[in-house]
Coordinates of N, CA and C in Angstrom, one line a residue:
X1 N -18.9 45.7 25.2 CA -18.7 44.7 26.3 C -20.1 44.1 26.6
X2 N -21.0 44.9 27.3 CA -22.4 44.4 27.6 C -22.5 43.2 28.4
X3 N -21.5 43.0 29.3 CA -21.5 41.8 30.2 C -21.2 42.4 31.6
X4 N -21.6 41.6 32.6 CA -21.2 41.9 34.0 C -21.3 40.7 34.8
X5 N -20.4 40.6 35.8 CA -20.5 39.5 36.8 C -20.2 40.2 38.2
X6 N -21.1 39.8 39.1 CA -21.0 40.3 40.5 C -21.2 39.2 41.5
X7 N -20.4 39.3 42.6 CA -20.7 38.5 43.7 C -21.0 39.4 44.9
X8 N -22.0 39.0 45.7 CA -22.4 39.8 46.8 C -22.6 38.8 48.0
X9 N -22.0 39.1 49.1 CA -22.1 38.2 50.3 C -22.5 39.1 51.5
X10 N -23.6 38.7 52.1 CA -24.0 39.4 53.4 C -24.3 38.3 54.4
X11 N -24.7 38.6 55.6 CA -25.1 37.6 56.6 C -26.3 36.9 56.2
X12 N -27.1 37.4 55.2 CA -28.3 36.8 54.8 C -28.3 36.0 53.5
X13 N -27.5 36.5 52.6 CA -27.4 35.8 51.2 C -26.0 35.8 50.7
X14 N -25.7 34.9 49.9 CA -24.5 34.8 49.0 C -25.0 34.7 47.6
X15 N -24.7 35.7 46.7 CA -25.2 35.7 45.3 C -24.0 35.8 44.4
X16 N -24.1 34.9 43.3 CA -23.2 35.1 42.2 C -24.1 35.2 41.0
X17 N -23.9 36.3 40.2 CA -24.7 36.6 39.1 C -23.9 37.1 37.9
X18 N -24.1 36.5 36.7 CA -23.5 36.9 35.5 C -24.5 37.1 34.4
X19 N -24.4 38.2 33.7 CA -25.3 38.4 32.6 C -24.6 38.9 31.4
X20 N -25.2 38.7 30.2 CA -24.6 39.1 28.9 C -25.8 39.6 28.1
X21 N -25.8 40.9 27.8 CA -26.9 41.5 27.1 C -26.9 41.2 25.6
X22 N -25.8 40.6 25.1 CA -25.7 40.3 23.7 C -25.9 38.9 23.4
X23 N -26.1 38.0 24.4 CA -26.3 36.6 24.2 C -27.6 36.1 24.8
X24 N -28.1 35.0 24.4 CA -29.3 34.5 25.0 C -29.1 33.2 25.8
X25 N -27.9 32.7 25.8 CA -27.6 31.5 26.5 C -26.2 31.7 27.2
X26 N -26.0 31.1 28.3 CA -26.9 30.2 29.1 C -27.9 31.0 29.9
X27 N -29.0 30.3 30.3 CA -29.9 30.8 31.4 C -30.0 29.7 32.4
X28 N -29.3 29.9 33.6 CA -29.4 29.0 34.7 C -29.7 29.7 36.0
X29 N -30.7 29.4 36.6 CA -31.2 30.1 37.8 C -31.3 29.1 39.0
X30 N -30.7 29.4 40.1 CA -30.7 28.5 41.3 C -30.8 29.4 42.5
X31 N -32.0 29.8 42.9 CA -32.2 30.7 44.1 C -32.7 29.9 45.3
X32 N -33.2 28.7 45.0 CA -33.8 27.9 46.1 C -35.3 28.2 46.3
X33 N -35.8 29.1 45.5 CA -37.2 29.5 45.6 C -37.8 29.2 44.2
X34 N -38.5 28.0 44.1 CA -38.9 27.5 42.8 C -39.7 28.5 41.9
X35 N -40.7 29.1 42.5 CA -41.5 30.1 41.7 C -40.7 31.2 41.2
X36 N -39.8 31.7 42.1 CA -38.9 32.9 41.7 C -37.9 32.4 40.6
X37 N -37.4 31.2 40.7 CA -36.6 30.7 39.6 C -37.3 30.8 38.2
X38 N -38.6 30.3 38.3 CA -39.4 30.3 37.1 C -39.6 31.7 36.5
X39 N -39.8 32.7 37.4 CA -40.0 34.1 36.9 C -38.7 34.7 36.4
X40 N -37.6 34.4 37.0 CA -36.3 34.9 36.4 C -35.9 34.2 35.1
X41 N -36.3 33.0 34.9 CA -36.1 32.3 33.6 C -36.9 33.0 32.5
X42 N -38.2 33.3 32.9 CA -39.1 34.0 31.9 C -38.5 35.4 31.6
X43 N -38.1 36.1 32.7 CA -37.5 37.4 32.5 C -36.3 37.4 31.5
X44 N -35.4 36.4 31.7 CA -34.2 36.3 30.8 C -34.6 36.0 29.4
X45 N -35.6 35.0 29.2 CA -36.0 34.6 27.9 C -36.6 35.8 27.1
X46 N -37.5 36.5 27.8 CA -38.2 37.6 27.1 C -37.3 38.9 26.9
X47 N -36.3 39.0 27.8 CA -35.4 40.1 27.5 C -34.2 39.7 26.6
X48 N -34.2 38.4 26.3 CA -33.2 37.8 25.4 C -31.8 38.1 25.8
X49 N -31.6 37.8 27.1 CA -30.2 38.0 27.7 C -29.8 36.6 28.3
X50 N -28.5 36.4 28.4 CA -28.0 35.3 29.1 C -27.9 35.7 30.6
X51 N -28.4 34.8 31.5 CA -28.5 35.1 32.9 C -28.2 33.9 33.7
X52 N -27.2 34.0 34.5 CA -26.8 32.9 35.4 C -26.8 33.4 36.9
X53 N -27.6 32.8 37.7 CA -27.8 33.2 39.1 C -27.7 32.0 40.0
X54 N -26.8 32.2 41.0 CA -26.7 31.2 42.0 C -26.8 31.8 43.4
X55 N -27.7 31.4 44.2 CA -27.9 32.0 45.5 C -27.9 31.0 46.7
X56 N -27.3 31.4 47.8 CA -27.4 30.7 49.0 C -28.1 31.7 50.0
X57 N -29.4 31.5 50.3 CA -30.1 32.4 51.1 C -30.6 31.8 52.4
X58 N -31.0 32.7 53.3 CA -31.5 32.2 54.6 C -33.0 31.9 54.5
X59 N -33.2 30.8 53.7 CA -34.6 30.4 53.4 C -35.3 29.8 54.6
X60 N -34.5 29.5 55.6 CA -35.1 29.0 56.9 C -35.9 30.1 57.5
X61 N -35.6 31.3 57.2 CA -36.3 32.5 57.7 C -37.5 32.7 56.8
X62 N -37.3 33.1 55.6 CA -38.3 33.2 54.5 C -37.5 33.5 53.2
X63 N -38.3 33.8 52.2 CA -37.6 34.1 50.9 C -37.3 35.6 50.6
X64 N -37.7 36.5 51.6 CA -37.6 37.9 51.4 C -36.1 38.3 51.0
X65 N -35.1 38.0 51.8 CA -33.8 38.4 51.6 C -33.3 37.9 50.2
X66 N -33.6 36.7 49.9 CA -33.1 36.1 48.6 C -33.7 36.9 47.5
X67 N -35.0 37.1 47.5 CA -35.7 37.8 46.4 C -35.2 39.3 46.2
X68 N -35.2 40.0 47.3 CA -34.7 41.4 47.3 C -33.3 41.5 46.9
X69 N -32.4 40.7 47.4 CA -31.0 40.8 47.1 C -30.7 40.4 45.6
X70 N -31.4 39.5 45.1 CA -31.3 39.2 43.7 C -31.6 40.4 42.8
X71 N -32.7 41.1 43.2 CA -33.1 42.3 42.5 C -32.0 43.4 42.6
X72 N -31.3 43.5 43.7 CA -30.2 44.4 43.9 C -29.1 44.1 42.9
X73 N -28.6 42.8 43.0 CA -27.5 42.4 42.2 C -27.8 42.4 40.7
X74 N -29.0 42.0 40.3 CA -29.4 42.0 38.9 C -29.4 43.4 38.4
X75 N -29.9 44.4 39.2 CA -29.9 45.8 38.8 C -28.5 46.3 38.6
X76 N -27.6 46.0 39.5 CA -26.3 46.5 39.5 C -25.6 45.9 38.2
X77 N -25.8 44.7 37.9 CA -25.2 44.1 36.7 C -25.7 44.7 35.4
X78 N -27.0 44.9 35.3 CA -27.6 45.6 34.1 C -26.9 46.9 34.0
X79 N -26.9 47.7 35.0 CA -26.3 49.1 35.0 C -24.8 49.0 34.5
X80 N -24.1 48.1 35.1 CA -22.6 47.9 34.7 C -22.5 47.5 33.2
X81 N -23.3 46.5 32.8 CA -23.2 46.0 31.4 C -23.6 47.1 30.4
X82 N -24.4 48.0 30.7 CA -24.8 49.1 29.8 C -23.8 50.2 29.6
X83 N -22.8 50.2 30.5 CA -21.8 51.2 30.4 C -22.3 52.6 30.4
X84 N -21.9 53.4 29.3 CA -22.4 54.8 29.2 C -23.7 54.9 28.5
X85 N -24.3 53.8 28.1 CA -25.6 53.7 27.4 C -25.6 54.3 26.0
X86 N -24.5 54.6 25.4 CA -24.4 55.2 24.1 C -25.1 54.2 23.1
X87 N -26.0 54.8 22.3 CA -26.6 54.1 21.1 C -27.8 53.2 21.4
X88 N -28.2 53.1 22.7 CA -29.3 52.3 23.0 C -30.6 53.1 22.9
X89 N -31.7 52.4 22.8 CA -33.0 53.0 22.7 C -33.4 53.8 23.9
X90 N -33.0 53.3 25.1 CA -33.3 53.9 26.4 C -34.6 53.6 26.9
X91 N -35.7 53.7 26.1 CA -37.1 53.5 26.6 C -37.6 52.1 26.1
X92 N -38.5 51.5 26.9 CA -39.2 50.3 26.4 C -40.5 50.2 27.1
X93 N -41.5 49.7 26.3 CA -42.8 49.5 26.8 C -43.4 48.2 26.3
X94 N -44.0 47.4 27.1 CA -44.6 46.1 26.6 C -45.9 45.8 27.4
X95 N -46.9 45.4 26.6 CA -48.1 44.8 27.2 C -48.1 43.3 27.0
X96 N -48.3 42.5 28.0 CA -48.2 41.1 27.9 C -49.5 40.5 28.5
X97 N -50.3 39.7 27.7 CA -51.4 39.0 28.2 C -51.0 37.6 28.7
X98 N -51.6 37.1 29.8 CA -51.4 35.8 30.3 C -52.8 35.3 30.7
X99 N -53.4 34.6 29.7 CA -54.8 34.2 29.9 C -55.7 35.3 30.2
X100 N -56.3 35.3 31.4 CA -57.2 36.4 31.8 C -56.5 37.7 32.2
X101 N -55.2 37.6 32.4 CA -54.5 38.8 33.0 C -53.8 39.5 31.9
X102 N -53.6 40.9 32.1 CA -52.9 41.7 31.2 C -52.0 42.7 32.0
X103 N -50.7 42.6 31.7 CA -49.7 43.4 32.4 C -49.1 44.4 31.4
X104 N -48.7 45.6 32.0 CA -48.0 46.6 31.3 C -46.7 46.9 32.0
X105 N -45.6 47.0 31.3 CA -44.3 47.5 31.9 C -43.8 48.6 30.9
X106 N -43.4 49.7 31.5 CA -42.8 50.8 30.7 C -41.6 51.3 31.5
X107 N -40.5 51.4 30.9 CA -39.3 51.8 31.6 C -38.4 52.8 30.8
X108 N -37.6 53.5 31.6 CA -36.6 54.5 31.0 C -35.3 54.3 31.8
X109 N -34.3 53.9 31.0 CA -33.0 53.8 31.6 C -32.3 55.1 31.8
X110 N -32.9 55.9 32.6 CA -32.6 57.4 32.7 C -31.5 57.7 33.6
X111 N -31.1 56.8 34.4 CA -30.1 57.1 35.5 C -30.8 57.6 36.7
X112 N -32.1 57.7 36.7 CA -32.9 58.1 37.9 C -33.8 56.9 38.3
X113 N -33.9 56.6 39.6 CA -34.6 55.5 40.1 C -36.0 55.8 40.5
X114 N -36.9 55.1 40.0 CA -38.3 55.3 40.5 C -39.1 54.0 40.1
X115 N -40.0 53.6 41.0 CA -40.9 52.5 40.7 C -42.3 53.0 41.0
X116 N -43.2 52.7 40.0 CA -44.7 52.8 40.2 C -45.2 51.4 40.0
X117 N -45.8 50.9 41.1 CA -46.3 49.5 41.1 C -47.8 49.4 41.4
X118 N -48.6 49.0 40.4 CA -50.0 49.0 40.5 C -50.5 47.6 40.3
X119 N -50.4 46.8 41.3 CA -50.9 45.4 41.2 C -51.2 44.9 42.6
X120 N -52.3 44.1 42.7 CA -52.6 43.4 43.9 C -52.8 41.9 43.6
X121 N -52.5 41.1 44.6 CA -52.6 39.7 44.5 C -53.5 39.1 45.6
X122 N -54.5 38.3 45.1 CA -55.4 37.7 46.1 C -54.7 36.5 46.8
X123 N -53.8 35.8 46.2 CA -53.1 34.7 46.8 C -51.8 35.2 47.4
X124 N -51.6 35.0 48.7 CA -50.4 35.6 49.4 C -49.2 34.7 49.2
X125 N -49.3 33.5 48.7 CA -48.1 32.7 48.6 C -48.3 31.7 47.3
X126 N -47.2 31.6 46.6 CA -47.1 30.7 45.5 C -45.9 29.8 45.8
X127 N -46.1 28.6 46.2 CA -45.0 27.8 46.7 C -44.3 28.4 47.8
X128 N -43.0 28.6 47.8 CA -42.2 29.3 48.9 C -42.1 30.8 48.7
X129 N -42.8 31.3 47.6 CA -42.7 32.7 47.3 C -43.8 33.5 47.8
X130 N -43.5 34.5 48.7 CA -44.6 35.4 49.2 C -44.8 36.4 48.1
X131 N -46.1 36.5 47.6 CA -46.4 37.3 46.5 C -46.1 38.8 46.7
X132 N -46.1 39.3 47.9 CA -45.8 40.7 48.2 C -44.4 41.0 47.8
X133 N -43.5 39.9 47.7 CA -42.1 40.1 47.3 C -42.0 40.5 45.8
X134 N -43.0 40.4 45.1 CA -43.0 40.8 43.7 C -42.6 42.3 43.6
X135 N -43.3 43.1 44.4 CA -43.0 44.6 44.4 C -41.6 44.8 45.0
X136 N -41.2 44.1 46.0 CA -39.8 44.2 46.6 C -38.8 44.0 45.6
X137 N -39.0 42.9 44.8 CA -38.0 42.6 43.7 C -37.9 43.7 42.7
X138 N -39.0 44.2 42.2 CA -39.0 45.2 41.2 C -38.5 46.6 41.8
X139 N -38.7 46.8 43.0 CA -38.2 48.0 43.7 C -36.6 48.0 43.7
X140 N -36.1 46.8 44.1 CA -34.7 46.6 44.2 C -34.1 46.7 42.7
X141 N -34.7 46.1 41.8 CA -34.3 46.1 40.4 C -34.2 47.5 39.9
X142 N -35.3 48.3 40.0 CA -35.4 49.6 39.5 C -34.4 50.6 40.1
X143 N -34.2 50.5 41.4 CA -33.3 51.4 42.1 C -31.8 51.1 41.8
X144 N -31.5 49.8 41.6 CA -30.1 49.5 41.3 C -29.7 49.5 39.9
X145 N -30.7 49.4 39.0 CA -30.5 49.7 37.6 C -30.4 51.2 37.3
X146 N -31.0 51.9 38.2 CA -31.2 53.4 38.1 C -32.1 53.7 36.9
X147 N -33.3 53.1 37.0 CA -34.3 53.3 35.9 C -35.7 53.7 36.5
X148 N -36.5 54.4 35.7 CA -37.9 54.5 36.0 C -38.6 53.3 35.5
X149 N -39.4 52.7 36.4 CA -40.1 51.4 36.0 C -41.5 51.6 36.5
X150 N -42.4 51.5 35.5 CA -43.9 51.6 35.8 C -44.5 50.2 35.4
X151 N -45.1 49.6 36.4 CA -45.8 48.3 36.3 C -47.2 48.4 36.7
X152 N -48.1 47.8 35.8 CA -49.5 47.8 36.1 C -50.2 46.5 35.6
X153 N -51.0 46.0 36.5 CA -52.0 44.9 36.0 C -53.2 45.6 35.6
X154 N -53.6 45.5 34.3 CA -54.8 46.2 33.8 C -56.0 45.4 34.1
X155 N -55.9 44.1 34.1 CA -57.0 43.2 34.6 C -56.4 41.8 34.8
X156 N -57.1 41.0 35.6 CA -56.7 39.7 35.9 C -57.2 39.2 37.2
X157 N -57.2 37.9 37.4 CA -57.7 37.2 38.6 C -56.6 36.3 39.2
X158 N -56.0 35.5 38.4 CA -55.1 34.5 38.9 C -53.8 35.1 39.3
X159 N -53.3 34.9 40.5 CA -52.1 35.5 41.0 C -50.9 35.1 40.2
X160 N -50.8 33.8 39.9 CA -49.7 33.3 39.1 C -49.6 34.0 37.8
X161 N -50.7 34.1 37.1 CA -50.8 34.7 35.8 C -50.4 36.2 35.8
X162 N -50.8 36.9 36.9 CA -50.5 38.3 37.0 C -49.0 38.5 37.2
X163 N -48.4 37.8 38.1 CA -47.0 38.0 38.3 C -46.2 37.5 37.1
X164 N -46.6 36.4 36.5 CA -45.8 36.0 35.3 C -45.9 37.0 34.2
X165 N -47.1 37.6 34.0 CA -47.2 38.7 33.0 C -46.3 39.9 33.3
X166 N -46.2 40.2 34.6 CA -45.3 41.4 35.0 C -43.9 41.1 34.6
X167 N -43.4 39.9 35.0 CA -42.0 39.5 34.7 C -41.7 39.5 33.2
X168 N -42.7 38.9 32.4 CA -42.5 38.9 31.0 C -42.5 40.3 30.4
X169 N -43.5 41.1 30.8 CA -43.6 42.5 30.2 C -42.3 43.3 30.6
X170 N -41.8 43.1 31.8 CA -40.6 43.8 32.1 C -39.4 43.4 31.3
X171 N -39.3 42.1 31.1 CA -38.2 41.5 30.2 C -38.3 42.1 28.8
X172 N -39.5 42.1 28.2 CA -39.7 42.6 26.9 C -39.4 44.1 26.8
X173 N -39.9 44.9 27.8 CA -39.6 46.3 27.8 C -38.1 46.6 27.9
X174 N -37.4 45.8 28.7 CA -36.0 45.9 28.9 C -35.3 45.6 27.6
X175 N -35.7 44.6 26.9 CA -35.1 44.2 25.6 C -35.2 45.4 24.6
X176 N -36.3 46.0 24.5 CA -36.5 47.2 23.7 C -35.6 48.3 24.1
X177 N -35.4 48.6 25.4 CA -34.6 49.7 25.9 C -33.1 49.5 25.7
X178 N -32.7 48.3 25.8 CA -31.2 48.0 25.8 C -30.7 47.8 24.3
X179 N -31.7 47.7 23.4 CA -31.3 47.4 22.0 C -30.5 48.6 21.4
X180 N -29.4 48.2 20.8 CA -28.5 49.2 20.2 C -29.2 49.7 18.8
X181 N -29.3 50.9 18.7 CA -30.1 51.5 17.5 C -29.1 52.3 16.7
X182 N -28.8 51.9 15.4 CA -27.7 52.6 14.6 C -28.1 54.0 14.3
X183 N -29.4 54.4 14.4 CA -29.8 55.8 14.2 C -29.5 56.7 15.3
X184 N -29.1 56.1 16.5 CA -28.9 57.0 17.7 C -27.3 57.2 17.8
X185 N -26.9 58.4 17.7 CA -25.5 58.7 17.8 C -25.2 59.2 19.3
X186 N -24.3 58.5 20.0 CA -24.1 58.9 21.3 C -25.2 58.5 22.3
X187 N -25.4 59.2 23.3 CA -26.4 58.9 24.3 C -27.8 59.6 23.9
X188 N -28.9 58.8 24.1 CA -30.2 59.2 23.7 C -30.8 60.2 24.8
X189 N -30.1 61.4 24.9 CA -30.5 62.4 25.8 C -30.0 63.7 25.4
X190 N -30.8 64.8 25.7 CA -30.4 66.1 25.4 C -29.3 66.6 26.3
X191 N -29.2 65.9 27.5 CA -28.1 66.2 28.5 C -26.8 65.7 28.0
X192 N -26.8 64.7 27.1 CA -25.5 64.1 26.7 C -25.0 63.0 27.7
X193 N -25.8 62.7 28.7 CA -25.4 61.7 29.7 C -26.6 61.1 30.3
X194 N -26.6 59.8 30.6 CA -27.7 59.1 31.3 C -27.1 58.5 32.6

């Protein structure tokens, strides 16, 4: 199957999200936060998944609820689309350079939620996007996918470049982890379940 669609409505956001782990199109992102749209498009392209996101958020407050809630729903959809995770690699790691910046993402679709986030940003805002929300997004994504996610900026100066490298690296690590491997029989765990 490897697909999922979820709708989530709260007093703060209304989100419709569809993904397909086996296809690369379509990718359409409409969150109302331009920089965040750009990052989600990059994430989808580098993870080679189809991703459709439509959000109505309380942007008159700020972009916090929109960004965090998209992380929640995206994580839930990834978890649902993976099913019992039989035959997938489970682990993924990627280093991505973006000009002067270098990001690392390493993840395990273990069924256990954990985020290690080692990045700082000199610029507090990119367009309507508060850069501190980068960590909030990945926290929501990791906990709702139920994965270990380690993110680190090894070096860099430009805030845009650092955040873009993190999204690309996470997408590429996810692609490695969700790839079906014919040499893996059942679930890639000595426990027999993830």
